[in-house]
Short mmCIF file of C-alpha atoms in Angstrom, two decimals:
data_model
loop_
_atom_site.label_atom_id
_atom_site.label_comp_id
_atom_site.label_asym_id
_atom_site.label_seq_id
_atom_site.Cartn_x
_atom_site.Cartn_y
_atom_site.Cartn_z
CA MET M 1 -108.49 -28.79 -15.16
CA ARG M 2 -105.23 -29.90 -13.58
CA ARG M 3 -104.42 -28.12 -10.47
CA GLY M 4 -100.73 -27.54 -10.89
CA LEU M 5 -99.84 -26.24 -7.63
CA TYR M 6 -97.63 -29.21 -6.20
CA THR M 7 -94.58 -30.65 -7.54
CA ALA M 8 -93.10 -34.22 -7.08
CA ASP M 9 -91.41 -32.96 -3.80
CA HIS M 10 -94.70 -31.68 -2.54
CA GLU M 11 -96.52 -35.12 -3.10
CA GLU M 12 -93.43 -37.03 -1.56
CA PHE M 13 -93.88 -35.03 1.50
CA ARG M 14 -97.66 -35.96 1.54
CA GLU M 15 -97.04 -39.48 1.93
CA VAL M 16 -95.16 -38.89 4.84
CA VAL M 17 -97.93 -36.77 6.33
CA ALA M 18 -100.56 -38.95 5.17
CA GLU M 19 -98.71 -41.93 6.99
CA PHE M 20 -98.39 -39.72 10.26
CA VAL M 21 -102.08 -38.82 10.23
CA ARG M 22 -103.31 -42.60 9.70
CA ARG M 23 -101.22 -43.68 12.49
CA GLU M 24 -101.06 -40.50 15.12
CA VAL M 25 -104.05 -38.90 14.44
CA ALA M 26 -106.98 -40.68 13.09
CA PRO M 27 -107.08 -43.50 15.86
CA HIS M 28 -107.46 -40.75 18.74
CA LEU M 29 -110.04 -38.03 17.31
CA GLU M 30 -112.99 -39.21 19.20
CA ARG M 31 -111.14 -39.42 22.51
CA TRP M 32 -109.43 -36.17 22.04
CA ASP M 33 -112.99 -34.53 21.42
CA GLU M 34 -114.35 -36.57 24.65
CA GLN M 35 -111.42 -35.28 26.85
CA ARG M 36 -111.81 -31.62 25.32
CA LEU M 37 -107.84 -31.62 24.84
CA ILE M 38 -105.23 -33.17 22.41
CA ASP M 39 -102.39 -35.48 23.82
CA ARG M 40 -99.08 -33.54 23.91
CA ASP M 41 -97.69 -36.97 22.29
CA VAL M 42 -98.98 -36.14 18.98
CA TRP M 43 -96.95 -32.92 19.09
CA LEU M 44 -93.77 -34.93 19.80
CA ALA M 45 -94.78 -37.26 16.92
CA ALA M 46 -95.25 -34.27 14.61
CA GLY M 47 -91.80 -32.86 15.68
CA GLU M 48 -90.15 -36.29 15.18
CA GLN M 49 -91.40 -36.55 11.56
CA GLY M 50 -90.47 -32.92 10.68
CA LEU M 51 -93.95 -31.59 10.26
CA LEU M 52 -93.49 -28.64 12.68
CA GLY M 53 -91.49 -25.54 12.30
CA LEU M 54 -91.35 -26.04 8.50
CA ALA M 55 -90.45 -22.44 7.89
CA ALA M 56 -87.86 -22.16 10.93
CA PRO M 57 -84.11 -21.96 10.13
CA GLU M 58 -82.31 -25.07 10.04
CA GLU M 59 -79.80 -24.20 12.63
CA HIS M 60 -82.79 -23.88 15.19
CA GLY M 61 -84.37 -27.27 14.33
CA GLY M 62 -86.59 -26.44 11.42
CA ALA M 63 -86.72 -27.08 7.81
CA ALA M 64 -86.06 -23.65 6.45
CA LEU M 65 -89.00 -24.22 4.03
CA SER M 66 -90.31 -20.73 3.06
CA ASP M 67 -92.80 -22.60 0.43
CA TYR M 68 -96.08 -22.42 2.11
CA ARG M 69 -97.18 -25.56 -0.21
CA TYR M 70 -95.55 -27.95 2.27
CA ARG M 71 -97.90 -26.35 4.98
CA ASN M 72 -101.00 -26.59 2.76
CA VAL M 73 -100.24 -30.52 2.39
CA VAL M 74 -100.32 -30.81 6.10
CA GLN M 75 -103.54 -28.89 6.18
CA GLU M 76 -105.06 -31.14 3.48
CA GLU M 77 -104.07 -34.26 4.95
CA LEU M 78 -105.45 -33.47 8.54
CA ALA M 79 -108.64 -31.96 6.75
CA LYS M 80 -109.13 -35.56 5.29
CA VAL M 81 -109.76 -37.02 8.86
CA PHE M 82 -111.69 -34.05 9.69
CA ALA M 83 -108.90 -33.18 12.36
CA SER M 84 -109.69 -29.45 12.66
CA SER M 85 -108.87 -29.12 16.35
CA LEU M 86 -105.39 -30.34 15.82
CA ALA M 87 -105.07 -28.48 12.58
CA SER M 88 -105.93 -25.19 14.39
CA GLY M 89 -103.30 -26.01 16.92
CA PHE M 90 -100.64 -26.69 14.52
CA SER M 91 -101.72 -23.61 12.47
CA LEU M 92 -101.18 -21.59 15.62
CA GLN M 93 -97.67 -22.97 16.12
CA ASP M 94 -96.37 -22.90 12.47
CA ASP M 95 -98.19 -20.07 10.93
CA ILE M 96 -98.20 -17.56 13.79
CA ALA M 97 -96.15 -18.21 16.76
CA ILE M 98 -92.84 -19.58 14.95
CA PRO M 99 -93.10 -16.88 12.17
CA TYR M 100 -93.06 -14.09 14.81
CA LEU M 101 -90.04 -15.59 16.44
CA THR M 102 -88.10 -16.36 13.28
CA SER M 103 -88.64 -12.67 11.98
CA LEU M 104 -88.60 -10.73 15.23
CA GLY M 105 -86.47 -12.57 17.51
CA THR M 106 -82.87 -12.13 18.55
CA GLU M 107 -80.32 -14.94 17.82
CA GLU M 108 -80.45 -15.75 21.65
CA GLN M 109 -84.42 -15.90 21.65
CA LYS M 110 -84.25 -18.29 18.49
CA LYS M 111 -81.86 -20.51 20.32
CA ARG M 112 -84.04 -20.52 23.30
CA TRP M 113 -87.55 -21.25 22.00
CA LEU M 114 -87.44 -22.26 18.13
CA PRO M 115 -85.66 -26.03 18.51
CA GLY M 116 -88.29 -26.81 21.12
CA MET M 117 -91.14 -25.53 19.23
CA ALA M 118 -89.99 -27.40 15.97
CA ALA M 119 -89.60 -30.54 18.04
CA GLY M 120 -92.96 -30.21 19.57
CA LYS M 121 -91.63 -30.04 23.07
CA LEU M 122 -92.62 -26.42 23.32
CA ILE M 123 -96.13 -25.40 22.25
CA GLY M 124 -96.71 -21.69 21.45
CA ALA M 125 -99.48 -19.43 21.66
CA ILE M 126 -100.26 -15.68 21.08
CA ALA M 127 -102.46 -13.78 23.46
CA MET M 128 -104.17 -10.73 21.67
CA THR M 129 -108.01 -10.95 22.36
CA GLU M 130 -109.17 -9.47 25.57
CA PRO M 131 -112.65 -9.73 26.95
CA GLY M 132 -113.58 -6.20 25.71
CA THR M 133 -111.61 -6.10 22.67
CA GLY M 134 -112.31 -8.82 19.93
CA SER M 135 -110.96 -7.51 16.45
CA ASP M 136 -110.43 -3.93 18.02
CA LEU M 137 -106.75 -4.45 18.86
CA ARG M 138 -106.37 -0.83 19.78
CA GLY M 139 -108.58 -1.39 22.70
CA ILE M 140 -106.22 -3.63 24.45
CA LYS M 141 -105.81 -2.65 28.15
CA THR M 142 -103.34 -5.51 29.24
CA SER M 143 -100.31 -3.24 30.58
CA GLY M 144 -96.63 -3.49 30.64
CA THR M 145 -95.09 -1.11 33.02
CA ARG M 146 -91.32 -0.39 33.04
CA VAL M 147 -89.45 -1.68 35.86
CA ASP M 148 -85.61 -2.28 36.49
CA GLY M 149 -84.37 -4.96 33.92
CA GLY M 150 -87.86 -5.63 32.49
CA TRP M 151 -91.46 -5.11 32.52
CA LEU M 152 -94.40 -5.95 34.91
CA VAL M 153 -97.36 -7.27 33.01
CA ASN M 154 -100.94 -7.02 34.44
CA GLY M 155 -104.37 -7.92 32.57
CA SER M 156 -106.16 -10.85 31.04
CA LYS M 157 -106.65 -12.50 27.90
CA THR M 158 -109.24 -14.71 26.46
CA PHE M 159 -110.18 -17.12 23.44
CA ILE M 160 -106.42 -18.17 23.49
CA THR M 161 -105.76 -21.10 21.18
CA ASN M 162 -103.27 -23.55 22.92
CA GLY M 163 -103.81 -21.49 25.95
CA ILE M 164 -103.87 -24.51 28.43
CA GLN M 165 -100.87 -26.25 26.99
CA SER M 166 -98.82 -23.42 25.93
CA ASP M 167 -95.23 -23.28 27.01
CA VAL M 168 -94.30 -19.87 25.26
CA VAL M 169 -96.88 -17.15 24.85
CA ILE M 170 -96.34 -13.92 22.75
CA VAL M 171 -98.45 -11.52 24.84
CA VAL M 172 -99.51 -8.21 23.30
CA VAL M 173 -99.39 -5.45 25.92
CA ARG M 174 -99.99 -1.73 26.14
CA THR M 175 -96.66 -0.46 27.22
CA ASP M 176 -97.37 3.36 26.74
CA PRO M 177 -100.75 4.20 27.56
CA GLU M 178 -100.33 7.54 25.68
CA GLY M 179 -98.67 6.02 22.42
CA GLY M 180 -101.53 5.29 20.30
CA SER M 181 -100.64 2.66 17.95
CA GLN M 182 -97.04 3.03 18.82
CA GLY M 183 -98.01 2.16 22.27
CA PHE M 184 -98.04 -1.73 22.08
CA SER M 185 -95.34 -4.19 22.26
CA LEU M 186 -94.87 -8.03 22.17
CA LEU M 187 -93.29 -10.01 25.21
CA VAL M 188 -92.89 -13.32 25.62
CA VAL M 189 -94.10 -15.03 28.51
CA GLU M 190 -93.15 -18.46 29.77
CA ARG M 191 -94.99 -21.23 31.41
CA ASP M 192 -93.82 -20.99 34.82
CA MET M 193 -93.35 -17.16 35.41
CA PRO M 194 -94.60 -16.03 38.66
CA GLY M 195 -97.97 -14.40 38.59
CA PHE M 196 -99.05 -16.03 35.25
CA THR M 197 -101.90 -18.31 35.55
CA ARG M 198 -104.68 -20.09 33.35
CA GLY M 199 -108.33 -19.55 33.79
CA ARG M 200 -111.02 -21.55 32.39
CA LYS M 201 -110.62 -24.09 29.40
CA LEU M 202 -113.42 -22.63 27.65
CA ALA M 203 -116.14 -24.82 26.44
CA LYS M 204 -117.06 -24.15 22.65
CA VAL M 205 -119.69 -24.75 19.99
CA GLY M 206 -116.83 -26.65 18.05
CA LEU M 207 -113.26 -27.44 17.89
CA HIS M 208 -113.94 -29.40 21.26
CA ALA M 209 -110.33 -31.09 21.33
CA GLN M 210 -108.64 -27.74 20.80
CA ASP M 211 -107.79 -25.90 24.04
CA THR M 212 -109.10 -22.48 24.28
CA ALA M 213 -108.20 -20.58 27.39
CA GLU M 214 -108.53 -17.49 29.57
CA LEU M 215 -104.89 -16.30 30.73
CA PHE M 216 -104.23 -14.01 33.54
CA PHE M 217 -101.21 -11.64 34.48
CA ASP M 218 -100.67 -10.41 38.16
CA ASP M 219 -97.16 -8.64 38.14
CA VAL M 220 -95.53 -10.89 35.91
CA PHE M 221 -91.95 -9.89 35.52
CA VAL M 222 -90.86 -10.36 31.87
CA PRO M 223 -87.08 -9.36 31.29
CA ASP M 224 -86.00 -7.21 28.69
CA SER M 225 -84.51 -10.16 26.85
CA HIS M 226 -88.10 -11.62 26.31
CA VAL M 227 -89.11 -8.31 24.39
CA LEU M 228 -90.03 -9.51 20.89
CA GLY M 229 -89.15 -6.87 18.19
CA THR M 230 -89.09 -3.40 19.27
CA VAL M 231 -90.80 -1.78 22.26
CA GLY M 232 -93.59 0.34 20.65
CA GLY M 233 -93.59 -1.70 17.40
CA GLY M 234 -96.28 -4.40 18.52
CA PHE M 235 -98.95 -2.95 16.44
CA GLY M 236 -97.07 -2.96 13.18
CA GLN M 237 -95.60 -6.10 13.67
CA LEU M 238 -99.12 -7.77 14.22
CA VAL M 239 -100.33 -6.28 11.15
CA SER M 240 -97.30 -7.48 9.23
CA HIS M 241 -97.89 -11.23 10.40
CA LEU M 242 -101.80 -11.21 9.72
CA PRO M 243 -101.55 -11.90 5.95
CA LEU M 244 -100.09 -15.50 6.85
CA GLU M 245 -102.57 -16.12 9.63
CA ARG M 246 -105.36 -15.32 7.26
CA LEU M 247 -103.91 -17.43 4.42
CA SER M 248 -103.73 -20.41 6.92
CA ILE M 249 -107.42 -20.02 7.86
CA ALA M 250 -108.32 -19.98 3.94
CA ALA M 251 -106.16 -22.96 3.26
CA HIS M 252 -108.06 -25.05 6.09
CA ALA M 253 -111.38 -23.78 5.18
CA LEU M 254 -110.81 -25.14 1.31
CA ALA M 255 -109.36 -28.29 2.60
CA LEU M 256 -112.09 -28.92 5.03
CA ALA M 257 -114.74 -28.09 2.72
CA ASP M 258 -113.43 -30.37 0.08
CA ALA M 259 -113.18 -33.12 2.69
CA VAL M 260 -116.79 -32.68 3.42
CA LEU M 261 -117.96 -32.68 -0.22
CA ALA M 262 -116.19 -35.80 -1.14
CA ASP M 263 -117.69 -37.62 1.88
CA THR M 264 -120.95 -36.25 0.96
CA ILE M 265 -120.74 -37.61 -2.75
CA GLU M 266 -119.84 -40.94 -1.30
CA TYR M 267 -122.94 -40.69 1.07
CA THR M 268 -125.45 -39.82 -1.56
CA GLN M 269 -124.38 -43.07 -3.58
CA GLN M 270 -124.93 -45.03 -1.01
CA ARG M 271 -128.07 -43.65 0.84
CA VAL M 272 -131.37 -45.04 -0.67
CA ALA M 273 -134.67 -43.15 -0.85
CA PHE M 274 -137.69 -43.94 -2.61
CA GLY M 275 -136.07 -46.98 -4.28
CA GLN M 276 -132.77 -45.21 -5.45
CA PRO M 277 -129.78 -43.63 -4.27
CA ILE M 278 -130.26 -40.06 -3.55
CA ALA M 279 -127.42 -39.15 -5.86
CA ASP M 280 -129.96 -40.05 -8.72
CA PHE M 281 -132.25 -37.07 -7.81
CA GLN M 282 -131.86 -33.96 -9.87
CA ASN M 283 -131.78 -31.66 -6.82
CA THR M 284 -128.93 -33.90 -5.41
CA ARG M 285 -126.95 -33.56 -8.48
CA PHE M 286 -127.57 -29.95 -9.01
CA GLU M 287 -126.59 -29.07 -5.26
CA LEU M 288 -123.53 -31.47 -5.83
CA ALA M 289 -122.64 -29.41 -9.11
CA GLU M 290 -122.99 -26.06 -7.32
CA LEU M 291 -120.82 -27.01 -4.36
CA SER M 292 -118.13 -28.45 -6.61
CA THR M 293 -117.90 -25.52 -8.75
CA GLU M 294 -117.72 -22.99 -5.81
CA LEU M 295 -114.70 -24.93 -4.53
CA ASP M 296 -112.98 -25.04 -7.75
CA VAL M 297 -113.14 -21.35 -8.28
CA THR M 298 -112.24 -20.75 -4.61
CA ARG M 299 -109.42 -23.07 -5.16
CA ALA M 300 -108.10 -21.00 -7.88
CA PHE M 301 -107.70 -17.86 -5.61
CA VAL M 302 -106.38 -19.59 -2.51
CA ASP M 303 -103.87 -21.41 -4.70
CA ARG M 304 -102.80 -18.25 -6.21
CA ALA M 305 -102.38 -16.81 -2.45
CA VAL M 306 -100.17 -19.56 -1.49
CA LEU M 307 -97.90 -18.88 -4.35
CA ALA M 308 -98.16 -15.28 -3.84
CA HIS M 309 -96.78 -16.04 -0.24
CA GLY M 310 -94.03 -17.87 -1.36
CA GLU M 311 -93.07 -15.14 -3.78
CA ASP M 312 -93.22 -12.53 -0.73
CA ASP M 313 -96.14 -11.01 -2.78
CA LEU M 314 -99.32 -11.72 -0.54
CA THR M 315 -100.92 -8.47 0.50
CA VAL M 316 -103.17 -7.63 3.45
CA VAL M 317 -105.83 -7.12 1.18
CA ASP M 318 -105.49 -10.33 -0.69
CA ALA M 319 -105.14 -12.32 2.43
CA ALA M 320 -108.36 -10.70 3.89
CA LYS M 321 -110.19 -11.72 0.56
CA ALA M 322 -108.89 -15.29 0.96
CA LYS M 323 -109.90 -15.52 4.31
CA TRP M 324 -113.32 -13.97 3.95
CA TRP M 325 -114.29 -15.73 0.69
CA ALA M 326 -112.97 -19.16 1.72
CA THR M 327 -114.51 -19.32 5.19
CA GLU M 328 -117.85 -18.31 3.95
CA VAL M 329 -117.82 -20.89 1.22
CA GLN M 330 -116.76 -23.41 3.83
CA ASN M 331 -119.66 -22.81 5.87
CA ARG M 332 -122.20 -22.82 2.79
CA VAL M 333 -120.74 -26.32 1.93
CA VAL M 334 -120.82 -27.79 5.00
CA ASP M 335 -124.35 -26.60 5.68
CA ARG M 336 -125.41 -27.84 2.13
CA CYS M 337 -123.95 -31.26 2.51
CA LEU M 338 -125.38 -31.77 5.94
CA GLN M 339 -128.70 -31.19 4.49
CA LEU M 340 -128.05 -33.69 1.96
CA HIS M 341 -127.51 -36.17 4.73
CA GLY M 342 -130.83 -35.59 6.12
CA GLY M 343 -131.23 -36.37 9.69
CA TYR M 344 -128.20 -38.42 9.81
CA GLY M 345 -126.25 -35.18 9.10
CA TYR M 346 -127.12 -33.98 12.50
CA MET M 347 -125.74 -37.03 14.21
CA LEU M 348 -122.17 -36.52 15.66
CA GLU M 349 -121.01 -39.98 14.55
CA TYR M 350 -121.11 -38.36 10.80
CA PRO M 351 -118.00 -36.16 9.86
CA VAL M 352 -120.37 -33.64 8.42
CA ALA M 353 -122.04 -32.98 11.91
CA ARG M 354 -118.47 -32.41 13.47
CA ALA M 355 -117.48 -30.28 10.47
CA PHE M 356 -120.46 -28.10 10.88
CA GLN M 357 -119.44 -27.39 14.70
CA ASP M 358 -116.05 -26.82 13.68
CA SER M 359 -116.67 -24.39 10.74
CA ARG M 360 -118.56 -21.68 12.28
CA ILE M 361 -115.59 -20.11 14.10
CA GLN M 362 -113.61 -19.68 10.73
CA LYS M 363 -115.74 -16.51 10.16
CA ILE M 364 -114.62 -15.15 13.40
CA PHE M 365 -111.05 -15.62 14.35
CA GLY M 366 -108.17 -14.14 12.45
CA GLY M 367 -110.54 -11.11 12.31
CA THR M 368 -113.98 -11.15 11.68
CA ASN M 369 -115.23 -11.40 8.29
CA GLU M 370 -116.72 -8.00 8.66
CA ILE M 371 -113.37 -6.78 9.33
CA MET M 372 -111.96 -8.58 6.36
CA LYS M 373 -114.63 -6.57 4.19
CA GLN M 374 -113.67 -3.21 5.74
CA ILE M 375 -110.17 -3.85 4.92
CA ILE M 376 -111.01 -4.65 1.31
CA GLY M 377 -113.44 -1.74 1.16
CA ARG M 378 -110.95 0.78 2.62
CA ASP M 379 -108.42 -0.25 0.02
CA LEU M 380 -110.80 0.11 -2.89
CA ILE M 381 -111.48 3.53 -2.00
CA GLY M 382 -107.98 4.73 -1.02
CA ARG M 383 -108.32 4.74 2.71
CA LYS M 384 -105.87 3.57 5.19
#
């Protein structure tokens, strides 16, 4: 069936993205993995090509494109070269940090941070997770204590994407210990604020090039001008932005699984065993048929979620369904494609092996898939 998601404008944009990926991304992937860090130059190059800040206002350096299909094109083109680490970093910037600033920021805050982020000169991060919290955001202990002119922040965060290189960090802090869900606020911490330090660049199973870090806050003074949104409104602000984050994860899951399947189909036609290409064995064809069908069915739902977001109609529940299902399918597809590669699938020189490492986190971050089921299940039985 014809997909029908994109227009000619999207495909024209795809040509720009594909050329950027060919020139600025593909030649460097192996080196980025080895050095466990992505060069900042690629962020600047992406900014120059207009590939960052797609939804940011034009007056603040963005493209003012609320149509998520453009971001989806970026996801798909990065997935074609298995650049999951870079895709994750860009998603954090464009699907989480910039939308927070765009929707919650004052005019002064937007002028301060958005132009640099859209240009790739400033890298953003959001610091939610703590060593003892995980998906339980109500367990956050990092505190913000009221002082004259601002807040003193104390505590620590972990598993923070873009944590090492970030210049602008949106930190979730508890500003009222007795406030319950109304006791959290979002404070923006900048790179050079006294008392703000980075801990380890964490060694991970996959996404080796993506910097994931521990962050520490020791009496960091954050002025009132750096409060994002309303004091005490942090929890609600987080919840309102989760659908886009989860759509982003689902979109990458589908794009990466598509790329792995395409690579596997080519491999099975070239690899010879028992005197014939392994694609000629019935088992191989059945496997490929099942995987292709799963992806087509998944694509129908994720594409509809992309359109729903553009119509401002993507619900928390629908986003949870997209994230849960697409990441589960992604992991099944990658695992079965690795099996079709045989022993070569376990070698990191083959894209499917790297995809196997990179895919596992998809079922964990953005809210674990168990949490996604909880969200869906509560909705079904009428619980908040």
